[in-house]
PDB file of C-alpha atoms in Angstrom:
ATOM      1  CA  MET H 338     122.866  36.627  24.631  1.00  0.00           C
ATOM      2  CA  THR H 339     126.029  38.480  23.652  1.00  0.00           C
ATOM      3  CA  MET H 340     127.397  41.856  24.640  1.00  0.00           C
ATOM      4  CA  PRO H 341     129.896  43.980  22.628  1.00  0.00           C
ATOM      5  CA  LEU H 342     133.055  43.539  24.724  1.00  0.00           C
ATOM      6  CA  GLU H 343     136.700  44.209  23.894  1.00  0.00           C
ATOM      7  CA  GLN H 344     137.550  40.607  24.698  1.00  0.00           C
ATOM      8  CA  PRO H 345     135.289  37.550  25.066  1.00  0.00           C
ATOM      9  CA  LEU H 346     134.571  36.533  28.648  1.00  0.00           C
ATOM     10  CA  ALA H 347     133.704  33.004  29.721  1.00  0.00           C
ATOM     11  CA  VAL H 348     131.051  32.534  32.403  1.00  0.00           C
ATOM     12  CA  VAL H 349     132.693  30.016  34.730  1.00  0.00           C
ATOM     13  CA  ALA H 350     129.903  29.931  37.318  1.00  0.00           C
ATOM     14  CA  GLY H 351     126.737  31.830  38.069  1.00  0.00           C
ATOM     15  CA  ALA H 352     123.719  32.027  40.351  1.00  0.00           C
ATOM     16  CA  CYS H 353     120.667  34.225  40.780  1.00  0.00           C
ATOM     17  CA  ARG H 354     118.382  34.752  43.729  1.00  0.00           C
ATOM     18  CA  ALA H 355     114.942  36.344  43.922  1.00  0.00           C
ATOM     19  CA  PRO H 356     113.059  37.047  47.135  1.00  0.00           C
ATOM     20  CA  TRP H 357     111.069  34.297  48.779  1.00  0.00           C
ATOM     21  CA  GLY H 358     107.303  34.525  48.876  1.00  0.00           C
ATOM     22  CA  GLU H 359     104.654  35.616  46.388  1.00  0.00           C
ATOM     23  CA  ALA H 360     106.872  38.196  44.637  1.00  0.00           C
ATOM     24  CA  ALA H 361     109.246  35.410  43.552  1.00  0.00           C
ATOM     25  CA  ASP H 362     106.683  32.953  42.206  1.00  0.00           C
ATOM     26  CA  GLY H 363     107.857  31.598  38.864  1.00  0.00           C
ATOM     27  CA  LEU H 364     111.181  33.445  38.839  1.00  0.00           C
ATOM     28  CA  PRO H 365     114.448  31.554  38.262  1.00  0.00           C
ATOM     29  CA  GLY H 366     116.445  31.407  41.484  1.00  0.00           C
ATOM     30  CA  ALA H 367     113.447  31.987  43.762  1.00  0.00           C
ATOM     31  CA  ALA H 368     114.500  31.300  47.336  1.00  0.00           C
ATOM     32  CA  PRO H 369     112.374  28.535  48.904  1.00  0.00           C
ATOM     33  CA  VAL H 370     112.899  29.871  52.443  1.00  0.00           C
ATOM     34  CA  PRO H 371     114.050  33.180  53.979  1.00  0.00           C
ATOM     35  CA  LEU H 372     117.732  33.774  53.348  1.00  0.00           C
ATOM     36  CA  PRO H 373     120.020  33.619  56.394  1.00  0.00           C
ATOM     37  CA  ASN H 374     121.197  36.869  57.923  1.00  0.00           C
ATOM     38  CA  VAL H 375     124.782  38.032  57.452  1.00  0.00           C
ATOM     39  CA  PRO H 376     126.622  38.651  60.769  1.00  0.00           C
ATOM     40  CA  GLY H 377     126.955  42.368  61.436  1.00  0.00           C
ATOM     41  CA  PHE H 378     124.220  43.397  58.975  1.00  0.00           C
ATOM     42  CA  VAL H 379     120.657  44.278  60.010  1.00  0.00           C
ATOM     43  CA  THR H 380     117.240  45.327  58.686  1.00  0.00           C
ATOM     44  CA  SER H 381     117.905  45.152  54.941  1.00  0.00           C
ATOM     45  CA  ARG H 382     117.881  42.115  52.632  1.00  0.00           C
ATOM     46  CA  PHE H 383     120.514  43.709  50.364  1.00  0.00           C
ATOM     47  CA  SER H 384     123.497  42.017  52.045  1.00  0.00           C
ATOM     48  CA  PRO H 385     121.833  38.601  52.601  1.00  0.00           C
ATOM     49  CA  LEU H 386     120.898  38.558  48.905  1.00  0.00           C
ATOM     50  CA  VAL H 387     124.474  39.263  47.817  1.00  0.00           C
ATOM     51  CA  ALA H 388     125.906  36.687  50.226  1.00  0.00           C
ATOM     52  CA  ALA H 389     123.451  33.983  49.125  1.00  0.00           C
ATOM     53  CA  ALA H 390     124.133  34.504  45.412  1.00  0.00           C
ATOM     54  CA  VAL H 391     127.913  34.520  45.892  1.00  0.00           C
ATOM     55  CA  ASP H 392     127.795  31.344  47.982  1.00  0.00           C
ATOM     56  CA  ASP H 393     125.662  29.656  45.315  1.00  0.00           C
ATOM     57  CA  CYS H 394     128.002  30.874  42.576  1.00  0.00           C
ATOM     58  CA  LEU H 395     131.336  30.026  44.203  1.00  0.00           C
ATOM     59  CA  GLY H 396     130.320  27.215  46.552  1.00  0.00           C
ATOM     60  CA  GLY H 397     131.294  27.182  50.209  1.00  0.00           C
ATOM     61  CA  PRO H 398     134.889  28.223  50.900  1.00  0.00           C
ATOM     62  CA  GLU H 399     135.393  25.541  53.542  1.00  0.00           C
ATOM     63  CA  ASP H 400     136.729  22.712  51.365  1.00  0.00           C
ATOM     64  CA  GLY H 401     139.145  24.907  49.417  1.00  0.00           C
ATOM     65  CA  SER H 402     138.233  23.381  46.067  1.00  0.00           C
ATOM     66  CA  GLY H 403     136.038  26.116  44.596  1.00  0.00           C
ATOM     67  CA  PRO H 404     136.865  28.354  41.621  1.00  0.00           C
ATOM     68  CA  VAL H 405     138.452  30.990  43.873  1.00  0.00           C
ATOM     69  CA  ALA H 406     140.731  28.545  45.713  1.00  0.00           C
ATOM     70  CA  GLY H 407     144.350  29.541  45.053  1.00  0.00           C
ATOM     71  CA  ARG H 408     143.186  32.561  43.006  1.00  0.00           C
ATOM     72  CA  GLY H 409     142.130  34.963  45.758  1.00  0.00           C
ATOM     73  CA  GLU H 410     144.754  37.602  45.026  1.00  0.00           C
ATOM     74  CA  ARG H 411     143.973  37.326  41.304  1.00  0.00           C
ATOM     75  CA  THR H 412     140.203  37.686  41.715  1.00  0.00           C
ATOM     76  CA  ALA H 413     138.465  41.070  41.398  1.00  0.00           C
ATOM     77  CA  ILE H 414     134.897  42.005  42.336  1.00  0.00           C
ATOM     78  CA  VAL H 415     132.522  44.316  40.464  1.00  0.00           C
ATOM     79  CA  LEU H 416     129.202  45.203  42.086  1.00  0.00           C
ATOM     80  CA  ALA H 417     126.469  46.817  39.963  1.00  0.00           C
ATOM     81  CA  THR H 418     123.320  48.352  41.436  1.00  0.00           C
ATOM     82  CA  ALA H 419     120.817  50.882  40.161  1.00  0.00           C
ATOM     83  CA  CYS H 420     119.581  52.134  43.543  1.00  0.00           C
ATOM     84  CA  GLY H 421     121.902  50.648  46.170  1.00  0.00           C
ATOM     85  CA  ASP H 422     120.707  49.553  49.596  1.00  0.00           C
ATOM     86  CA  ILE H 423     117.698  51.848  49.758  1.00  0.00           C
ATOM     87  CA  THR H 424     116.284  49.977  52.775  1.00  0.00           C
ATOM     88  CA  THR H 425     119.282  50.986  54.866  1.00  0.00           C
ATOM     89  CA  THR H 426     119.243  54.532  53.470  1.00  0.00           C
ATOM     90  CA  ASP H 427     115.540  55.005  54.215  1.00  0.00           C
ATOM     91  CA  THR H 428     115.801  53.484  57.691  1.00  0.00           C
ATOM     92  CA  ALA H 429     118.713  55.753  58.618  1.00  0.00           C
ATOM     93  CA  THR H 430     116.875  58.797  57.222  1.00  0.00           C
ATOM     94  CA  ARG H 431     113.701  58.056  59.188  1.00  0.00           C
ATOM     95  CA  ARG H 432     115.688  57.622  62.406  1.00  0.00           C
ATOM     96  CA  MET H 433     117.440  60.932  61.838  1.00  0.00           C
ATOM     97  CA  VAL H 434     114.172  62.797  61.131  1.00  0.00           C
ATOM     98  CA  ALA H 435     112.644  61.266  64.261  1.00  0.00           C
ATOM     99  CA  GLY H 436     115.592  62.470  66.342  1.00  0.00           C
ATOM    100  CA  GLN H 437     116.756  58.958  67.204  1.00  0.00           C
ATOM    101  CA  VAL H 438     120.348  57.981  67.860  1.00  0.00           C
ATOM    102  CA  HIS H 439     122.087  56.895  64.679  1.00  0.00           C
ATOM    103  CA  SER H 440     122.792  53.165  64.570  1.00  0.00           C
ATOM    104  CA  PRO H 441     126.493  52.352  64.019  1.00  0.00           C
ATOM    105  CA  LEU H 442     125.466  49.204  62.113  1.00  0.00           C
ATOM    106  CA  LEU H 443     123.402  51.253  59.681  1.00  0.00           C
ATOM    107  CA  PHE H 444     126.332  53.629  59.235  1.00  0.00           C
ATOM    108  CA  PHE H 445     128.599  50.687  58.376  1.00  0.00           C
ATOM    109  CA  GLN H 446     126.261  48.963  55.938  1.00  0.00           C
ATOM    110  CA  SER H 447     125.215  52.211  54.243  1.00  0.00           C
ATOM    111  CA  VAL H 448     128.387  51.772  52.175  1.00  0.00           C
ATOM    112  CA  THR H 449     127.131  49.793  49.181  1.00  0.00           C
ATOM    113  CA  THR H 450     130.198  47.545  48.997  1.00  0.00           C
ATOM    114  CA  SER H 451     130.421  46.797  52.736  1.00  0.00           C
ATOM    115  CA  VAL H 452     129.092  43.238  52.324  1.00  0.00           C
ATOM    116  CA  LEU H 453     131.926  42.563  49.885  1.00  0.00           C
ATOM    117  CA  GLY H 454     134.393  42.915  52.760  1.00  0.00           C
ATOM    118  CA  HIS H 455     132.597  40.091  54.572  1.00  0.00           C
ATOM    119  CA  LEU H 456     132.661  37.900  51.454  1.00  0.00           C
ATOM    120  CA  SER H 457     136.273  38.755  50.601  1.00  0.00           C
ATOM    121  CA  LYS H 458     137.332  37.574  54.043  1.00  0.00           C
ATOM    122  CA  ARG H 459     135.360  34.329  53.710  1.00  0.00           C
ATOM    123  CA  TYR H 460     136.832  33.482  50.309  1.00  0.00           C
ATOM    124  CA  GLY H 461     140.265  35.071  50.668  1.00  0.00           C
ATOM    125  CA  ILE H 462     139.644  37.481  47.788  1.00  0.00           C
ATOM    126  CA  THR H 463     142.187  40.305  47.836  1.00  0.00           C
ATOM    127  CA  GLY H 464     141.867  41.721  44.311  1.00  0.00           C
ATOM    128  CA  PRO H 465     140.402  45.151  43.503  1.00  0.00           C
ATOM    129  CA  VAL H 466     136.768  45.994  44.259  1.00  0.00           C
ATOM    130  CA  SER H 467     134.683  48.289  42.034  1.00  0.00           C
ATOM    131  CA  CYS H 468     131.085  49.521  42.142  1.00  0.00           C
ATOM    132  CA  VAL H 469     129.084  50.870  39.210  1.00  0.00           C
ATOM    133  CA  SER H 470     125.622  52.384  38.870  1.00  0.00           C
ATOM    134  CA  ASP H 471     123.771  53.652  35.837  1.00  0.00           C
ATOM    135  CA  GLY H 472     120.260  54.901  35.317  1.00  0.00           C
ATOM    136  CA  GLY H 473     119.828  53.148  31.991  1.00  0.00           C
ATOM    137  CA  GLU H 474     121.438  50.036  30.543  1.00  0.00           C
ATOM    138  CA  LEU H 475     123.332  48.843  33.589  1.00  0.00           C
ATOM    139  CA  ALA H 476     123.916  45.199  32.552  1.00  0.00           C
ATOM    140  CA  PRO H 477     126.132  46.017  29.544  1.00  0.00           C
ATOM    141  CA  GLU H 478     127.913  48.705  31.577  1.00  0.00           C
ATOM    142  CA  ALA H 479     128.700  46.150  34.284  1.00  0.00           C
ATOM    143  CA  LEU H 480     129.960  43.591  31.770  1.00  0.00           C
ATOM    144  CA  GLU H 481     132.084  46.230  30.096  1.00  0.00           C
ATOM    145  CA  LEU H 482     133.659  47.182  33.432  1.00  0.00           C
ATOM    146  CA  ALA H 483     134.360  43.508  34.149  1.00  0.00           C
ATOM    147  CA  GLY H 484     136.140  43.276  30.803  1.00  0.00           C
ATOM    148  CA  VAL H 485     138.176  46.398  31.541  1.00  0.00           C
ATOM    149  CA  VAL H 486     139.199  44.977  34.916  1.00  0.00           C
ATOM    150  CA  LEU H 487     140.408  41.776  33.245  1.00  0.00           C
ATOM    151  CA  GLU H 488     142.666  43.759  30.948  1.00  0.00           C
ATOM    152  CA  ASP H 489     145.139  43.650  33.858  1.00  0.00           C
ATOM    153  CA  ASP H 490     147.267  40.569  33.188  1.00  0.00           C
ATOM    154  CA  TRP H 491     147.789  39.884  36.885  1.00  0.00           C
ATOM    155  CA  LEU H 492     144.071  39.201  37.379  1.00  0.00           C
ATOM    156  CA  ASP H 493     142.576  35.823  36.455  1.00  0.00           C
ATOM    157  CA  GLN H 494     138.882  36.390  37.020  1.00  0.00           C
ATOM    158  CA  VAL H 495     136.224  38.817  38.184  1.00  0.00           C
ATOM    159  CA  LEU H 496     133.149  38.185  40.318  1.00  0.00           C
ATOM    160  CA  LEU H 497     130.352  40.321  38.860  1.00  0.00           C
ATOM    161  CA  ILE H 498     127.353  40.951  41.130  1.00  0.00           C
ATOM    162  CA  GLY H 499     124.163  42.739  40.154  1.00  0.00           C
ATOM    163  CA  VAL H 500     121.732  43.529  42.969  1.00  0.00           C
ATOM    164  CA  ASP H 501     118.795  45.732  43.902  1.00  0.00           C
ATOM    165  CA  VAL H 502     116.138  45.520  46.585  1.00  0.00           C
ATOM    166  CA  ALA H 503     112.465  46.249  46.032  1.00  0.00           C
ATOM    167  CA  ALA H 504     111.840  49.837  44.987  1.00  0.00           C
ATOM    168  CA  ALA H 505     110.662  52.086  47.816  1.00  0.00           C
ATOM    169  CA  GLU H 506     108.859  55.427  47.917  1.00  0.00           C
ATOM    170  CA  ARG H 507     112.173  57.237  47.424  1.00  0.00           C
ATOM    171  CA  VAL H 508     112.712  55.482  44.078  1.00  0.00           C
ATOM    172  CA  GLY H 509     109.207  56.414  42.948  1.00  0.00           C
ATOM    173  CA  TRP H 510     109.914  60.063  43.765  1.00  0.00           C
ATOM    174  CA  VAL H 511     113.136  59.961  41.739  1.00  0.00           C
ATOM    175  CA  ARG H 512     111.329  58.453  38.753  1.00  0.00           C
ATOM    176  CA  ASP H 513     108.578  61.071  38.925  1.00  0.00           C
ATOM    177  CA  HIS H 514     110.956  64.034  39.178  1.00  0.00           C
ATOM    178  CA  LEU H 515     114.103  63.055  37.278  1.00  0.00           C
ATOM    179  CA  ASP H 516     113.198  60.330  34.809  1.00  0.00           C
ATOM    180  CA  GLY H 517     112.925  62.759  31.895  1.00  0.00           C
ATOM    181  CA  ALA H 518     116.483  64.042  32.289  1.00  0.00           C
ATOM    182  CA  TYR H 519     118.009  60.844  33.715  1.00  0.00           C
ATOM    183  CA  PRO H 520     116.007  57.866  32.426  1.00  0.00           C
ATOM    184  CA  LEU H 521     115.973  54.900  34.771  1.00  0.00           C
ATOM    185  CA  GLY H 522     116.086  51.398  33.373  1.00  0.00           C
ATOM    186  CA  PRO H 523     113.640  48.677  34.411  1.00  0.00           C
ATOM    187  CA  LEU H 524     113.969  47.695  38.062  1.00  0.00           C
ATOM    188  CA  PRO H 525     113.329  44.171  39.365  1.00  0.00           C
ATOM    189  CA  ASP H 526     109.865  43.343  40.692  1.00  0.00           C
ATOM    190  CA  GLY H 527     111.339  42.843  44.158  1.00  0.00           C
ATOM    191  CA  ASP H 528     114.629  42.020  45.853  1.00  0.00           C
ATOM    192  CA  ALA H 529     116.881  40.331  43.280  1.00  0.00           C
ATOM    193  CA  VAL H 530     120.541  39.483  42.717  1.00  0.00           C
ATOM    194  CA  VAL H 531     122.760  37.691  40.210  1.00  0.00           C
ATOM    195  CA  ALA H 532     126.415  36.654  40.570  1.00  0.00           C
ATOM    196  CA  LEU H 533     128.672  35.639  37.671  1.00  0.00           C
ATOM    197  CA  LEU H 534     132.293  34.477  37.841  1.00  0.00           C
ATOM    198  CA  LEU H 535     133.964  35.614  34.612  1.00  0.00           C
ATOM    199  CA  ARG H 536     137.344  34.816  33.066  1.00  0.00           C
ATOM    200  CA  ARG H 537     138.887  35.623  29.735  1.00  0.00           C
ATOM    201  CA  ALA H 538     137.541  33.071  27.285  1.00  0.00           C
ATOM    202  CA  THR H 539     141.114  31.966  26.477  1.00  0.00           C
ATOM    203  CA  ASP H 540     141.866  31.419  30.185  1.00  0.00           C
ATOM    204  CA  ALA H 541     138.776  29.420  31.076  1.00  0.00           C
ATOM    205  CA  ASP H 542     139.261  25.765  31.923  1.00  0.00           C
ATOM    206  CA  GLY H 543     138.501  23.541  28.956  1.00  0.00           C
ATOM    207  CA  PRO H 544     137.641  24.602  25.414  1.00  0.00           C
ATOM    208  CA  ALA H 545     135.947  27.973  25.076  1.00  0.00           C
ATOM    209  CA  GLN H 546     132.325  27.751  24.002  1.00  0.00           C
ATOM    210  CA  GLY H 547     130.646  29.961  21.458  1.00  0.00           C
ATOM    211  CA  PRO H 548     127.955  32.453  22.368  1.00  0.00           C
ATOM    212  CA  PRO H 549     124.836  30.826  23.795  1.00  0.00           C
ATOM    213  CA  PRO H 550     121.732  30.803  21.589  1.00  0.00           C
ATOM    214  CA  ALA H 551     119.429  33.780  21.958  1.00  0.00           C
ATOM    215  CA  ALA H 552     116.735  33.137  24.542  1.00  0.00           C
ATOM    216  CA  PRO H 553     113.890  35.169  26.028  1.00  0.00           C
ATOM    217  CA  LEU H 554     115.083  37.226  28.986  1.00  0.00           C
ATOM    218  CA  PRO H 555     113.557  36.206  32.320  1.00  0.00           C
ATOM    219  CA  ASP H 556     110.792  38.437  33.604  1.00  0.00           C
ATOM    220  CA  GLY H 557     110.957  39.983  37.058  1.00  0.00           C
ATOM    221  CA  TYR H 558     114.677  40.756  37.164  1.00  0.00           C
ATOM    222  CA  GLY H 559     114.489  44.156  35.474  1.00  0.00           C
ATOM    223  CA  TRP H 560     117.884  45.440  34.294  1.00  0.00           C
ATOM    224  CA  MET H 561     119.540  42.243  35.603  1.00  0.00           C
ATOM    225  CA  ALA H 562     117.694  40.004  33.127  1.00  0.00           C
ATOM    226  CA  PRO H 563     120.608  39.894  30.603  1.00  0.00           C
ATOM    227  CA  LEU H 564     122.939  38.790  33.420  1.00  0.00           C
ATOM    228  CA  VAL H 565     120.499  36.147  34.669  1.00  0.00           C
ATOM    229  CA  ALA H 566     120.282  34.797  31.117  1.00  0.00           C
ATOM    230  CA  LEU H 567     124.049  34.189  31.249  1.00  0.00           C
ATOM    231  CA  CYS H 568     123.887  32.003  34.373  1.00  0.00           C
ATOM    232  CA  PRO H 569     125.012  28.533  33.311  1.00  0.00           C
ATOM    233  CA  ALA H 570     122.401  26.040  34.398  1.00  0.00           C
ATOM    234  CA  ASN H 571     122.723  22.999  32.169  1.00  0.00           C
ATOM    235  CA  GLY H 572     124.666  22.788  28.962  1.00  0.00           C
ATOM    236  CA  PRO H 573     127.830  24.479  27.689  1.00  0.00           C
ATOM    237  CA  ARG H 574     129.495  27.364  29.469  1.00  0.00           C
ATOM    238  CA  PRO H 575     128.420  30.607  27.745  1.00  0.00           C
ATOM    239  CA  THR H 576     130.855  33.151  26.338  1.00  0.00           C
ATOM    240  CA  VAL H 577     129.962  36.851  26.149  1.00  0.00           C
TER     241      VAL H 577
END
């Protein structure tokens, strides 16, 4: 799959994760067991999903030999999400309506990019962080933003993350009331995430590959399907 970008981007590494259990049956990247919690984050699977996909994409930071090693200050992060962490938002709203004391952890993780601080510390990433959301075609918007970020010569690569958790009642209300004026693109069947490490095609290690052959987009990932299709599994590194 190709996207109309100003400059070709090479997919250096990639990983996708779907929820474990029945909702993930048959999906690429389905987690075989519950994903581990992220220290300091509670209730929602938004942050564990992001952390799991990034770890799968970049490898553990412990040995210092991954694709971010020595490039932390020249690595940017772009996070794309249609609805954000709606589990945290809904939990905080219900507590407020019930007159309960607001949880400081929920306040912290209500910021969509808060988990990126945890990951940046683990991997030593100190480049710029951006977040994008769009009601329609979010995958090409996210890729376009990644390309714009890499127009800065001092950056080598960008970690692009697409994530959404299972749609809740709030999302259904938005679709019913606003979809005519602000069309929403297809959402994943459940919790889902994809992480891609992108570099300029001319900067990627080894010879740049041509665009990958067109292939059916994976079901179940909603707007993230074009990004999942770019995850390099076996074969040549794709260029978009």
